[in-house]
Coordinates of C-alpha atoms in Angstrom, one line a residue:
M1 CA 15.8 -52.1 -24.0
K2 CA 13.0 -51.9 -21.4
P3 CA 11.4 -48.6 -20.6
V4 CA 13.5 -46.6 -18.1
V5 CA 12.7 -43.5 -16.1
T6 CA 15.7 -41.7 -14.6
F7 CA 15.4 -39.5 -11.6
D8 CA 18.3 -37.3 -10.8
M9 CA 19.1 -33.9 -9.3
S10 CA 19.5 -32.2 -12.6
E11 CA 15.8 -32.3 -13.2
V12 CA 14.9 -30.8 -9.9
E13 CA 17.9 -28.4 -9.2
G14 CA 15.7 -25.3 -9.5
L15 CA 13.1 -26.5 -7.1
V16 CA 15.8 -27.8 -4.7
S17 CA 17.3 -24.4 -4.7
A18 CA 14.0 -22.6 -4.1
I19 CA 13.2 -24.8 -1.3
D20 CA 16.6 -24.2 0.3
D21 CA 16.1 -20.4 -0.2
A22 CA 12.6 -20.5 1.3
S23 CA 13.2 -22.8 4.3
G24 CA 15.1 -20.6 6.6
P25 CA 12.7 -17.6 6.2
A26 CA 9.7 -19.9 6.5
M27 CA 10.9 -21.5 9.7
Q28 CA 11.6 -18.1 11.1
E29 CA 8.1 -16.9 10.2
T30 CA 6.7 -20.1 11.9
F31 CA 8.5 -19.4 15.0
N32 CA 7.5 -15.9 15.2
Q33 CA 3.8 -16.9 14.9
L34 CA 4.2 -19.6 17.4
A35 CA 5.9 -17.1 19.8
E36 CA 3.0 -14.8 19.5
L37 CA 0.5 -17.6 20.0
T38 CA 2.3 -18.9 23.1
R39 CA 2.3 -15.3 24.5
G40 CA -1.5 -15.1 24.0
E41 CA -2.3 -18.4 25.5
A42 CA -0.1 -17.5 28.6
V43 CA -1.6 -14.1 29.1
K44 CA -5.1 -15.6 28.7
A45 CA -4.3 -18.3 31.3
I46 CA -3.0 -15.7 33.9
Q47 CA -6.0 -13.3 33.2
S48 CA -8.8 -15.7 33.1
G49 CA -7.8 -18.6 35.5
P50 CA -9.4 -20.9 36.7
A51 CA -8.1 -19.9 40.2
T52 CA -9.1 -22.3 42.9
G53 CA -6.6 -21.3 45.6
I54 CA -7.1 -19.3 48.8
V55 CA -9.2 -16.1 49.0
Y56 CA -7.8 -13.3 50.9
E57 CA -8.1 -9.4 51.4
K58 CA -5.5 -7.3 50.1
S59 CA -4.8 -3.5 50.7
N60 CA -3.6 -0.6 48.6
P61 CA -6.1 -0.8 46.8
R62 CA -8.4 -2.7 49.1
R63 CA -9.7 -5.8 47.2
T64 CA -10.4 -9.5 47.5
H65 CA -8.1 -11.7 45.5
Q66 CA -8.5 -15.5 44.8
A67 CA -5.1 -17.1 44.4
S68 CA -4.3 -20.0 42.0
A69 CA -3.8 -23.3 43.5
P70 CA -0.6 -25.4 42.7
G71 CA -0.5 -26.5 39.1
E72 CA -2.8 -23.7 38.0
A73 CA -1.6 -20.7 36.1
P74 CA -1.0 -17.8 38.4
M75 CA -4.1 -15.6 38.8
T76 CA -3.6 -12.0 38.0
D77 CA -3.8 -9.4 40.6
E78 CA -2.3 -6.2 39.4
G79 CA -1.4 -7.4 35.8
R80 CA 2.4 -7.1 36.1
L81 CA 3.1 -10.7 35.1
A82 CA 0.7 -10.8 32.2
S83 CA 2.0 -7.4 30.8
S84 CA 5.7 -8.6 31.2
I85 CA 5.4 -11.5 28.8
A86 CA 7.0 -10.6 25.6
V87 CA 8.3 -12.1 22.4
D88 CA 11.7 -11.8 20.9
V89 CA 11.6 -12.5 17.1
K90 CA 13.7 -12.1 14.1
S91 CA 12.8 -10.8 10.8
P92 CA 12.2 -13.8 8.5
A93 CA 14.3 -12.1 5.7
S94 CA 17.3 -12.2 8.0
V95 CA 17.3 -16.0 8.3
K96 CA 19.1 -17.9 5.6
R97 CA 19.3 -21.4 7.1
V98 CA 16.6 -23.4 9.2
R99 CA 19.1 -23.9 12.0
D100 CA 19.4 -20.2 12.6
A101 CA 15.6 -19.6 13.1
K102 CA 14.7 -18.7 16.8
A103 CA 12.1 -17.0 18.7
E104 CA 11.4 -16.6 22.3
T105 CA 8.5 -16.0 24.5
G106 CA 8.9 -15.2 28.2
S107 CA 8.9 -12.7 31.1
N108 CA 12.0 -10.8 32.6
L109 CA 10.3 -10.7 36.0
E110 CA 12.3 -12.7 38.5
Y111 CA 9.2 -14.0 40.2
A112 CA 8.0 -15.4 36.9
D113 CA 10.5 -18.2 37.1
W114 CA 9.4 -18.9 40.8
L115 CA 5.8 -19.2 39.5
E116 CA 6.6 -21.3 36.5
N117 CA 8.9 -23.8 38.3
G118 CA 8.0 -23.5 42.0
T119 CA 10.4 -23.0 44.8
S120 CA 11.3 -25.0 48.0
R121 CA 8.5 -23.2 49.7
M122 CA 5.8 -23.0 47.0
E123 CA 4.6 -25.4 44.4
A124 CA 4.7 -24.5 40.7
R125 CA 1.9 -22.3 39.1
P126 CA 3.2 -23.0 35.4
F127 CA 2.0 -20.7 32.6
M128 CA 4.6 -20.7 29.9
F129 CA 5.1 -24.5 29.4
P130 CA 1.2 -25.1 29.3
A131 CA 0.9 -22.3 26.8
F132 CA 3.6 -23.8 24.5
I133 CA 1.9 -27.2 24.7
K134 CA -1.4 -25.6 23.5
T135 CA 0.3 -23.9 20.6
E136 CA 2.7 -26.6 19.4
K137 CA 0.0 -28.3 17.5
Y138 CA 0.1 -25.4 15.1
A139 CA 3.7 -25.7 14.1
I140 CA 3.5 -28.0 11.2
P141 CA 0.3 -26.3 9.7
L142 CA 2.0 -22.9 10.1
L143 CA 5.3 -24.1 8.5
R144 CA 3.4 -25.6 5.6
Q145 CA 1.6 -22.3 4.9
A146 CA 4.8 -20.3 5.3
L147 CA 6.8 -22.5 2.9
A148 CA 4.0 -22.7 0.3
R149 CA 3.6 -18.7 0.3
R150 CA 7.3 -18.4 -0.1
L151 CA 7.6 -21.0 -2.9
R152 CA 4.8 -19.4 -4.8
A153 CA 6.5 -16.1 -4.5
E154 CA 9.7 -17.5 -6.2

């Protein structure tokens, strides 16, 4: 008989089980990190510009403000929008399956949606989607790290 190497699941059942057990929590850990990174990028864009829109005088308190132009993140004035951006995450230990992993980043201010998507009278000043685009490149490396940590702990 010729040399034969057989591969079947009986040889790797423990590994498959460990991967299954680690995948849901690792995905949740990754989503939590991405949510925080996205929040940070959105806040940074709002607080640091650039802003190339109109400059106008405001009162109470009296100050000069340069607004953002269409397509730019909204420029902070009083800080309400930046401070309203929050994350909603789950504990990684509470997630057993990958499909149950979920995290959100956003603002509960009504005008946040108007700024992000624009209105019939104002062009969009997006801040959430560009922040997501900047952070999505970290998804695979973060997931690899989280999965590796959890598999080592098994």
